[in-house]
Short mmCIF file of C-alpha atoms and ligand atoms in Angstrom, two decimals:
data_model
loop_
_atom_site.label_atom_id
_atom_site.label_comp_id
_atom_site.label_asym_id
_atom_site.label_seq_id
_atom_site.Cartn_x
_atom_site.Cartn_y
_atom_site.Cartn_z
CA MET A 1 3.47 28.75 5.80
CA ARG A 2 0.13 29.34 4.11
CA THR A 3 -2.73 26.96 3.46
CA GLN A 4 -6.46 27.19 2.85
CA VAL A 5 -7.70 25.31 5.94
CA GLY A 6 -5.69 24.80 9.14
CA ILE A 7 -6.82 21.71 11.07
CA VAL A 8 -5.99 21.05 14.72
CA GLY A 9 -6.03 17.35 15.65
CA ALA A 10 -5.32 14.15 13.67
CA GLY A 11 -8.15 12.07 15.13
CA PRO A 12 -10.91 10.73 12.91
CA ALA A 13 -12.50 14.20 12.61
CA GLY A 14 -9.39 16.15 11.57
CA LEU A 15 -8.10 13.45 9.22
CA LEU A 16 -11.44 12.92 7.51
CA LEU A 17 -11.84 16.68 6.99
CA ALA A 18 -8.39 16.90 5.39
CA HIS A 19 -9.29 13.97 3.16
CA LEU A 20 -12.70 15.29 2.03
CA LEU A 21 -11.24 18.76 1.39
CA HIS A 22 -8.44 17.24 -0.70
CA ARG A 23 -11.08 15.54 -2.84
CA GLU A 24 -12.61 19.00 -3.42
CA GLY A 25 -9.20 20.36 -4.45
CA ILE A 26 -8.84 22.31 -1.17
CA GLU A 27 -5.46 22.32 0.57
CA SER A 28 -5.04 21.91 4.32
CA VAL A 29 -2.42 21.30 7.01
CA VAL A 30 -3.15 19.05 10.02
CA LEU A 31 -1.38 19.75 13.35
CA GLU A 32 -1.32 16.94 15.92
CA ASN A 33 0.39 17.06 19.29
CA GLN A 34 1.00 13.28 19.58
CA THR A 35 3.29 11.01 17.56
CA ARG A 36 1.94 9.15 14.53
CA ARG A 37 2.46 5.89 16.38
CA ARG A 38 0.43 7.01 19.40
CA VAL A 39 -2.44 8.22 17.20
CA GLU A 40 -2.49 4.95 15.26
CA GLU A 41 -2.41 2.76 18.35
CA ARG A 42 -5.03 4.46 20.51
CA VAL A 43 -7.81 1.87 21.01
CA ARG A 44 -11.22 3.49 21.36
CA ALA A 45 -14.40 3.19 19.31
CA GLY A 46 -15.35 0.16 17.28
CA LEU A 47 -18.89 0.47 16.06
CA LEU A 48 -19.57 2.33 12.82
CA GLU A 49 -23.00 3.32 11.55
CA GLN A 50 -23.82 2.66 7.93
CA ASN A 51 -23.75 6.46 7.42
CA THR A 52 -20.09 6.39 8.46
CA THR A 53 -19.08 3.37 6.39
CA ASP A 54 -20.88 4.92 3.39
CA VAL A 55 -18.87 8.17 3.77
CA LEU A 56 -15.58 6.25 4.06
CA GLU A 57 -16.36 4.05 1.08
CA ARG A 58 -17.65 6.85 -1.15
CA SER A 59 -14.54 8.92 -0.44
CA GLY A 60 -12.18 6.09 -1.37
CA VAL A 61 -10.84 5.04 2.05
CA GLY A 62 -13.14 2.07 2.69
CA GLU A 63 -11.26 -0.69 0.93
CA ARG A 64 -9.60 -2.34 3.97
CA MET A 65 -12.69 -1.70 6.11
CA ARG A 66 -14.79 -3.61 3.57
CA ARG A 67 -12.35 -6.53 3.75
CA GLU A 68 -11.65 -6.63 7.47
CA GLY A 69 -14.70 -5.01 9.08
CA LEU A 70 -17.37 -7.24 10.61
CA THR A 71 -20.89 -6.50 9.38
CA HIS A 72 -23.57 -6.97 12.05
CA HIS A 73 -27.35 -7.14 11.67
CA GLY A 74 -28.44 -7.17 15.29
CA ILE A 75 -27.48 -6.68 18.94
CA VAL A 76 -28.42 -8.55 22.10
CA LEU A 77 -29.87 -6.93 25.21
CA ARG A 78 -29.55 -9.04 28.36
CA PHE A 79 -31.36 -8.49 31.62
CA ASP A 80 -32.81 -10.70 34.35
CA GLY A 81 -30.52 -13.49 33.06
CA GLU A 82 -32.07 -13.65 29.59
CA SER A 83 -30.98 -12.55 26.14
CA HIS A 84 -33.23 -10.65 23.73
CA ARG A 85 -32.13 -9.89 20.18
CA ILE A 86 -32.88 -6.57 18.51
CA ALA A 87 -32.91 -7.31 14.78
CA ILE A 88 -31.37 -4.03 13.64
CA THR A 89 -31.32 -4.77 9.89
CA ASP A 90 -34.80 -6.31 9.78
CA LEU A 91 -36.17 -3.30 11.65
CA THR A 92 -34.30 -0.57 9.76
CA GLY A 93 -32.85 -1.96 6.53
CA ARG A 94 -29.44 -0.81 7.76
CA SER A 95 -26.42 -2.66 9.11
CA ILE A 96 -23.57 -1.72 11.45
CA THR A 97 -19.87 -2.49 11.15
CA ILE A 98 -17.24 -3.38 13.72
CA TYR A 99 -13.93 -1.83 12.65
CA GLY A 100 -11.58 -0.23 15.17
CA GLN A 101 -11.29 3.55 15.23
CA GLN A 102 -7.50 3.24 15.06
CA GLU A 103 -7.89 1.29 11.82
CA VAL A 104 -9.97 4.15 10.36
CA VAL A 105 -7.24 6.53 11.52
CA LYS A 106 -4.49 4.37 9.93
CA ASP A 107 -6.40 4.25 6.62
CA LEU A 108 -6.92 8.04 6.61
CA ILE A 109 -3.25 8.76 7.44
CA ALA A 110 -2.05 6.35 4.75
CA ALA A 111 -4.37 7.94 2.15
CA ARG A 112 -3.25 11.44 3.07
CA LEU A 113 0.47 10.71 3.03
CA ALA A 114 0.11 8.85 -0.28
CA TYR A 115 -1.04 12.02 -2.05
CA GLY A 116 1.52 14.20 -0.27
CA GLY A 117 -0.89 15.84 2.22
CA ARG A 118 0.72 17.45 5.25
CA ILE A 119 0.30 16.22 8.84
CA LEU A 120 2.62 17.82 11.41
CA PHE A 121 2.87 15.31 14.27
CA GLU A 122 4.29 16.34 17.66
CA ALA A 123 3.18 19.96 17.20
CA ALA A 124 3.24 21.52 20.68
CA ASP A 125 1.64 24.65 22.14
CA VAL A 126 -0.88 25.21 19.38
CA ALA A 127 -2.36 28.73 19.50
CA LEU A 128 -5.10 30.24 17.32
CA GLU A 129 -5.62 33.89 16.34
CA GLY A 130 -7.32 36.16 13.84
CA PHE A 131 -10.34 33.94 13.29
CA ASP A 132 -12.79 36.68 14.33
CA GLY A 133 -11.63 38.62 11.25
CA ARG A 134 -10.43 37.61 7.81
CA SER A 135 -6.88 36.46 8.64
CA PRO A 136 -6.91 33.34 10.82
CA ALA A 137 -3.57 31.82 11.79
CA ILE A 138 -2.33 28.84 13.78
CA SER A 139 1.03 28.88 15.53
CA ALA A 140 2.79 25.90 17.08
CA THR A 141 6.20 24.58 18.03
CA HIS A 142 7.28 21.93 15.57
CA ALA A 143 10.71 20.25 15.22
CA GLY A 144 12.13 22.75 17.71
CA GLU A 145 10.87 25.84 15.86
CA ARG A 146 7.91 28.15 16.32
CA ILE A 147 5.86 28.04 13.11
CA ARG A 148 2.91 30.07 11.88
CA ILE A 149 0.32 28.90 9.38
CA ASP A 150 -1.88 31.55 7.79
CA CYS A 151 -5.17 30.19 6.47
CA ASP A 152 -8.71 31.09 5.38
CA TYR A 153 -10.47 28.85 7.93
CA ILE A 154 -9.50 26.92 11.08
CA ALA A 155 -11.08 23.60 12.06
CA GLY A 156 -10.75 22.69 15.75
CA CYS A 157 -10.85 18.86 15.70
CA ASP A 158 -8.73 18.28 18.80
CA GLY A 159 -11.08 16.12 20.85
CA SER A 160 -12.33 16.32 24.43
CA HIS A 161 -8.99 17.53 25.85
CA GLY A 162 -8.36 19.91 22.97
CA VAL A 163 -7.39 23.56 23.20
CA SER A 164 -9.14 25.11 20.20
CA ARG A 165 -12.46 25.75 21.98
CA GLY A 166 -10.59 27.71 24.67
CA PHE A 167 -9.53 30.42 22.16
CA ILE A 168 -13.16 31.47 21.63
CA PRO A 169 -13.95 34.50 23.83
CA GLU A 170 -15.65 33.64 27.07
CA GLY A 171 -19.38 34.29 26.89
CA ALA A 172 -19.65 33.48 23.17
CA LEU A 173 -20.44 29.83 23.86
CA THR A 174 -23.10 28.16 25.97
CA HIS A 175 -22.07 24.87 27.60
CA PHE A 176 -24.50 22.04 28.41
CA GLU A 177 -23.24 19.22 30.59
CA ARG A 178 -24.20 16.10 32.54
CA GLN A 179 -21.97 13.87 34.70
CA TYR A 180 -22.67 10.22 35.54
CA PRO A 181 -21.78 8.46 38.80
CA PHE A 182 -19.97 5.64 36.95
CA ALA A 183 -17.33 4.95 34.28
CA TRP A 184 -16.27 2.02 32.06
CA LEU A 185 -13.35 -0.30 32.58
CA GLY A 186 -12.46 -1.46 29.06
CA ILE A 187 -10.29 -4.41 28.04
CA LEU A 188 -8.93 -5.92 24.85
CA ALA A 189 -8.12 -9.64 25.10
CA ARG A 190 -6.66 -12.32 22.86
CA ALA A 191 -9.78 -14.47 22.97
CA PRO A 192 -12.28 -15.47 20.26
CA PRO A 193 -15.67 -13.75 20.59
CA ILE A 194 -18.31 -15.98 22.18
CA SER A 195 -21.16 -14.30 20.38
CA PRO A 196 -21.37 -13.13 16.75
CA GLU A 197 -23.21 -10.00 17.95
CA LEU A 198 -22.63 -7.37 20.64
CA ILE A 199 -24.20 -8.02 24.05
CA TYR A 200 -25.35 -5.11 26.22
CA ALA A 201 -26.08 -6.55 29.68
CA ARG A 202 -27.86 -4.94 32.61
CA HIS A 203 -26.99 -6.82 35.78
CA ASP A 204 -27.46 -5.92 39.44
CA ARG A 205 -23.65 -5.98 39.75
CA GLY A 206 -23.44 -3.35 37.02
CA PHE A 207 -23.55 -2.97 33.25
CA ALA A 208 -21.30 -5.02 30.94
CA LEU A 209 -20.75 -4.83 27.18
CA PHE A 210 -19.33 -7.64 25.12
CA THR A 211 -17.88 -6.61 21.77
CA MET A 212 -15.00 -7.65 19.50
CA ARG A 213 -12.40 -6.56 16.99
CA SER A 214 -11.78 -9.78 15.02
CA ALA A 215 -12.19 -13.56 15.12
CA SER A 216 -9.44 -13.67 17.76
CA LEU A 217 -9.86 -10.40 19.70
CA THR A 218 -12.55 -9.75 22.30
CA ARG A 219 -13.26 -6.26 23.61
CA ALA A 220 -15.38 -5.83 26.72
CA TYR A 221 -16.43 -3.10 29.12
CA LEU A 222 -17.54 -3.18 32.76
CA GLN A 223 -19.36 -0.43 34.63
CA CYS A 224 -17.06 0.79 37.41
CA ALA A 225 -16.56 3.82 39.66
CA PRO A 226 -15.37 7.08 38.03
CA ASP A 227 -12.25 6.97 40.24
CA GLU A 228 -11.75 3.20 39.86
CA ASP A 229 -8.27 2.01 40.83
CA LEU A 230 -7.10 -0.18 37.92
CA SER A 231 -4.44 -1.84 40.06
CA ALA A 232 -7.25 -3.45 42.08
CA TRP A 233 -8.36 -5.34 38.94
CA SER A 234 -6.38 -8.52 38.35
CA ASP A 235 -7.06 -10.46 35.14
CA ARG A 236 -8.90 -13.03 37.27
CA ARG A 237 -11.17 -10.41 38.80
CA ILE A 238 -11.97 -8.89 35.38
CA TRP A 239 -12.92 -12.26 33.85
CA ASP A 240 -14.95 -13.29 36.91
CA GLU A 241 -16.86 -10.03 36.79
CA LEU A 242 -17.49 -10.32 33.04
CA GLN A 243 -18.66 -13.93 33.44
CA ALA A 244 -21.00 -12.92 36.27
CA ARG A 245 -22.54 -9.95 34.46
CA LEU A 246 -22.73 -11.45 30.95
CA GLY A 247 -23.24 -15.15 31.57
CA THR A 248 -25.96 -17.58 32.39
CA GLY A 249 -23.88 -20.30 33.99
CA ASP A 250 -22.58 -22.63 31.31
CA ALA A 251 -24.97 -21.44 28.61
CA LEU A 252 -22.86 -18.35 27.89
CA ARG A 253 -19.29 -18.50 29.13
CA LEU A 254 -16.74 -16.09 27.75
CA THR A 255 -13.61 -17.61 26.35
CA GLU A 256 -10.81 -16.17 28.45
CA GLY A 257 -7.44 -15.07 27.11
CA GLU A 258 -4.54 -12.72 27.71
CA ILE A 259 -5.69 -9.17 28.46
CA VAL A 260 -3.49 -6.99 26.27
CA LEU A 261 -4.93 -3.61 27.16
CA ARG A 262 -7.05 -2.08 29.92
CA GLY A 263 -8.23 1.42 30.76
CA VAL A 264 -10.95 3.46 32.46
CA THR A 265 -13.19 5.71 30.35
CA PRO A 266 -15.09 8.48 32.15
CA MET A 267 -18.72 9.13 31.21
CA ARG A 268 -19.92 12.57 30.31
CA SER A 269 -22.52 14.31 28.21
CA TYR A 270 -21.46 17.71 26.88
CA VAL A 271 -22.46 20.11 24.10
CA CYS A 272 -21.23 23.60 23.31
CA GLU A 273 -23.33 25.98 21.24
CA PRO A 274 -22.70 27.30 18.71
CA MET A 275 -20.00 25.10 17.16
CA GLN A 276 -18.44 28.03 15.33
CA TYR A 277 -17.05 31.47 15.97
CA GLY A 278 -16.01 33.65 13.04
CA ARG A 279 -13.74 31.51 10.88
CA LEU A 280 -13.11 28.87 13.56
CA PHE A 281 -15.27 25.73 13.34
CA LEU A 282 -15.40 23.04 16.03
CA ALA A 283 -16.07 19.41 15.05
CA GLY A 284 -16.23 16.08 16.90
CA ASP A 285 -15.44 15.57 20.58
CA VAL A 286 -14.14 19.12 21.12
CA ALA A 287 -17.73 20.33 20.55
CA HIS A 288 -19.75 17.47 22.04
CA ILE A 289 -19.25 14.34 24.14
CA VAL A 290 -21.67 11.44 24.61
CA PRO A 291 -21.34 8.55 27.05
CA PRO A 292 -20.17 5.56 24.94
CA THR A 293 -23.22 3.33 25.53
CA GLY A 294 -24.92 4.26 22.25
CA ALA A 295 -21.65 4.13 20.22
CA LYS A 296 -22.33 7.57 18.78
CA GLY A 297 -19.18 9.70 19.35
CA LEU A 298 -17.14 8.85 16.28
CA ASN A 299 -20.25 8.61 14.12
CA LEU A 300 -21.30 12.13 15.14
CA ALA A 301 -17.81 13.44 14.39
CA VAL A 302 -18.11 12.04 10.86
CA HIS A 303 -21.44 13.83 10.33
CA ASP A 304 -19.98 17.15 11.56
CA ILE A 305 -17.11 16.75 9.12
CA CYS A 306 -19.42 16.05 6.18
CA MET A 307 -21.30 19.27 6.98
CA LEU A 308 -18.06 21.23 7.39
CA ALA A 309 -16.36 19.94 4.23
CA GLU A 310 -19.51 20.64 2.22
CA GLY A 311 -19.81 24.15 3.72
CA ILE A 312 -16.17 25.05 3.09
CA ALA A 313 -16.27 23.73 -0.48
CA ALA A 314 -19.43 25.76 -1.20
CA ALA A 315 -17.83 28.88 0.33
CA TYR A 316 -14.84 28.57 -2.02
CA ARG A 317 -17.32 28.37 -4.88
CA GLY A 318 -18.81 31.66 -3.70
CA ASP A 319 -21.75 30.54 -1.53
CA ALA A 320 -21.03 30.95 2.20
CA SER A 321 -24.60 30.22 3.34
CA LEU A 322 -24.02 26.52 4.19
CA LEU A 323 -20.96 27.38 6.23
CA GLU A 324 -22.86 30.09 8.09
CA ARG A 325 -25.39 27.41 9.05
CA TYR A 326 -22.73 24.80 9.93
CA SER A 327 -23.52 24.74 13.64
CA ALA A 328 -27.30 24.62 13.17
CA ARG A 329 -26.93 21.81 10.61
CA CYS A 330 -24.89 19.73 13.08
CA LEU A 331 -26.72 20.40 16.33
CA LYS A 332 -29.97 18.64 15.43
CA ARG A 333 -28.17 15.32 15.04
CA VAL A 334 -25.92 16.08 18.01
CA TRP A 335 -28.88 16.53 20.34
CA ARG A 336 -30.66 13.42 18.96
CA ALA A 337 -27.50 11.43 19.74
CA GLU A 338 -27.14 13.12 23.14
CA HIS A 339 -30.64 11.98 24.01
CA PHE A 340 -30.16 8.44 22.70
CA SER A 341 -26.82 8.00 24.47
CA TRP A 342 -28.19 9.36 27.76
CA TRP A 343 -31.25 7.10 27.41
CA MET A 344 -29.26 3.92 26.68
CA THR A 345 -26.88 4.76 29.53
CA SER A 346 -29.73 5.41 31.97
CA MET A 347 -31.50 2.18 31.01
CA LEU A 348 -28.48 -0.09 31.41
CA HIS A 349 -26.38 1.19 34.36
CA PRO A 350 -27.80 0.43 37.82
CA VAL A 351 -27.05 3.00 40.52
CA HIS A 352 -26.20 1.44 43.85
CA GLY A 353 -29.05 1.67 46.36
CA ASP A 354 -31.62 3.12 43.94
CA SER A 355 -34.17 0.31 43.76
CA PHE A 356 -36.82 2.52 42.14
CA ASN A 357 -34.39 3.12 39.28
CA ASP A 358 -33.69 -0.63 39.07
CA ARG A 359 -37.37 -1.32 38.48
CA LEU A 360 -37.65 1.44 35.86
CA GLN A 361 -34.67 0.05 33.97
CA VAL A 362 -36.09 -3.46 33.82
CA ALA A 363 -39.52 -2.13 32.83
CA GLN A 364 -37.96 -0.17 29.97
CA LEU A 365 -35.81 -3.11 28.81
CA ASP A 366 -38.85 -5.35 28.93
CA TYR A 367 -40.74 -2.82 26.78
CA VAL A 368 -38.04 -2.31 24.11
CA THR A 369 -37.56 -6.06 23.72
CA ARG A 370 -41.32 -6.85 23.56
CA SER A 371 -42.79 -3.97 21.60
CA PRO A 372 -41.86 -3.92 17.88
CA ALA A 373 -42.46 -0.14 17.87
CA ALA A 374 -40.09 0.46 20.79
CA ALA A 375 -37.50 -1.96 19.36
CA LYS A 376 -37.66 -0.13 16.05
CA SER A 377 -37.07 3.20 17.75
CA LEU A 378 -33.98 1.84 19.50
CA ALA A 379 -32.78 0.18 16.29
CA GLU A 380 -33.07 3.23 14.05
CA ASN A 381 -31.18 5.40 16.52
CA TYR A 382 -28.52 2.74 17.07
CA ALA A 383 -28.02 2.04 13.36
CA GLY A 384 -27.97 5.79 12.73
CA LEU A 385 -30.81 7.86 11.31
CA PRO A 386 -30.13 8.55 7.63
CA TYR A 387 -28.42 11.88 6.94
CA ALA A 388 -31.61 13.84 6.57
CA ALA A 389 -32.87 16.41 4.15
CA ASP A 390 -33.02 18.87 7.06
CA ASP A 391 -29.21 18.71 7.18
CA ARG A 392 -29.19 20.45 3.83
P1 FAD B 401 -10.18 12.45 18.99
O1 FAD B 401 -10.25 11.10 18.46
O2 FAD B 401 -9.97 12.64 20.45
O3 FAD B 401 -9.01 13.20 18.20
C1 FAD B 401 -8.49 14.45 18.59
C2 FAD B 401 -7.04 14.56 18.19
O4 FAD B 401 -6.54 15.84 18.54
C3 FAD B 401 -6.17 13.53 18.92
O5 FAD B 401 -5.33 12.87 18.00
C4 FAD B 401 -5.38 14.39 19.92
O6 FAD B 401 -4.11 13.83 20.21
C5 FAD B 401 -5.29 15.71 19.18
N1 FAD B 401 -5.08 16.85 20.06
C6 FAD B 401 -5.59 17.07 21.31
N2 FAD B 401 -5.17 18.24 21.80
C7 FAD B 401 -4.35 18.78 20.85
C8 FAD B 401 -3.60 19.98 20.79
N3 FAD B 401 -3.59 20.84 21.81
N4 FAD B 401 -2.86 20.23 19.70
C9 FAD B 401 -2.87 19.35 18.63
N5 FAD B 401 -3.57 18.19 18.64
C10 FAD B 401 -4.30 17.91 19.74
N6 FAD B 401 -17.76 6.35 19.19
C11 FAD B 401 -18.48 5.65 18.27
O7 FAD B 401 -19.00 6.26 17.32
N7 FAD B 401 -18.66 4.29 18.35
C12 FAD B 401 -18.14 3.57 19.38
O8 FAD B 401 -18.25 2.34 19.40
C13 FAD B 401 -17.41 4.27 20.41
N8 FAD B 401 -16.89 3.61 21.46
C14 FAD B 401 -16.07 4.27 22.32
C15 FAD B 401 -15.48 3.56 23.34
C16 FAD B 401 -14.63 4.19 24.22
C17 FAD B 401 -14.00 3.40 25.32
C18 FAD B 401 -14.33 5.59 24.05
C19 FAD B 401 -13.37 6.30 24.98
C20 FAD B 401 -14.93 6.32 23.05
C21 FAD B 401 -15.80 5.68 22.17
N9 FAD B 401 -16.40 6.38 21.13
C22 FAD B 401 -17.21 5.69 20.25
C23 FAD B 401 -16.16 7.82 20.95
C24 FAD B 401 -15.05 8.12 19.93
O9 FAD B 401 -13.86 7.43 20.27
C25 FAD B 401 -14.81 9.63 19.85
O10 FAD B 401 -16.04 10.28 19.71
C26 FAD B 401 -13.88 10.03 18.69
O11 FAD B 401 -12.54 9.70 19.00
C27 FAD B 401 -13.97 11.52 18.35
O12 FAD B 401 -13.07 11.84 17.33
P2 FAD B 401 -12.37 13.26 17.29
O13 FAD B 401 -11.52 13.23 16.06
O14 FAD B 401 -13.37 14.33 17.48
O15 FAD B 401 -11.46 13.31 18.61
C1 DHB B 402 -17.95 -0.59 21.14
C2 DHB B 402 -17.98 0.50 21.98
C3 DHB B 402 -19.19 1.01 22.36
O1 DHB B 402 -19.25 2.08 23.17
C4 DHB B 402 -20.38 0.47 21.91
O2 DHB B 402 -21.56 0.97 22.34
C5 DHB B 402 -20.34 -0.61 21.06
C6 DHB B 402 -19.13 -1.13 20.67
C7 DHB B 402 -16.65 -1.17 20.75
O3 DHB B 402 -15.62 -0.71 21.25
O4 DHB B 402 -16.65 -2.13 19.95
#
């Protein structure tokens, strides 16, 4: 098989790249090791920056998102039993949208299949070669056969457990990493949201986040231990803990409902530099991870892909300079988001026994909710800094 761009991974990054390249008249093949059903059902991110919704709309895959997505203009920070609203749109002129990542993935798959684009699901044992020279190739086992796809460029979009980064020679990449002594227990429940806006709560029992997917689906997260045993969490215990961390007695009581999904998400910060080697380009979670507190992971992946699609399109027109600068163009925004995500995480998650840290967290929350300048700084990072001229 031969194509112009071989893409590993049918997450938001890989699918969006295939879509943007198609719009430039560039052909690609996407290889994904899971089934289509699994990819479409995986519940993860929910909060999209306006940068992201703009890219989806401008490229013709935003129609359902516009209909079903929930537009938000603020968030609530809770600490010491009180709520404080950060007026994101008033402070930045930008809004945010709640629309599940798996819905974005469904829309991108539907668009791709409608124009006859190729996605090879259940492709096992993906291996990459030749990308340090001029003849990159991807091989994989698909439908019981070993296949080989020759291409001009390879995009590694295979997420935090992906394999593409591992084909780059050792020593060519520098890895930056930070671990956190906590994780998130996330649930999805058939229950109407109790607040029209997201609530980020710092409580001495631990952080909690209230969010949603629709008028009848609540999503929520609880700070827990990295090795938390899910079987120790009955529905009753989850609701009690959410009520305790998010509520103020009767003033704010979550509506409870059937918990239809639960899982533990580890917390990690990670960046590899550079995000390219020869004709292999890394994009999204395979190149960088942020803890989910700032809701930046998917949004960063979308920015990487815009830079990559633009660079590849320019290279086919005879100018390879943007593609050569792909990594540098991405890393500025990556590190801004790494800092913001680390900062939000550090401000909101108490660490057991560290009372000095407790006081710092409350002092910082007090400052960002009182000072218009500090609130604006939080808001512009949260809403997403506009794709800047220095990305060019
Ligand atoms: P992925 O979505 O992981 O996609 C990678 C794809 O590659 C997958 O389909 C995988 O099956 C496939 N793959 C892996 N290995 C191979 C292989 N060897 N061969 C072939 N295919 C392979 N981000 C936000 O912006 N906003 C949020 O609100 C937000 N909330 C989050 C909440 C939680 C609980 C979690 C866990 C994450 C959250 N994120 C959020 C982060 C976001 O989900 C990720 O950043 C995003 O999924 C990255 O997209 P990706 O395409 O790079 O990787
Ligand atoms: C969601 C997830 C996040 O990590 C976040 O910061 C905000 C919202 C969500 O799943 O809706």
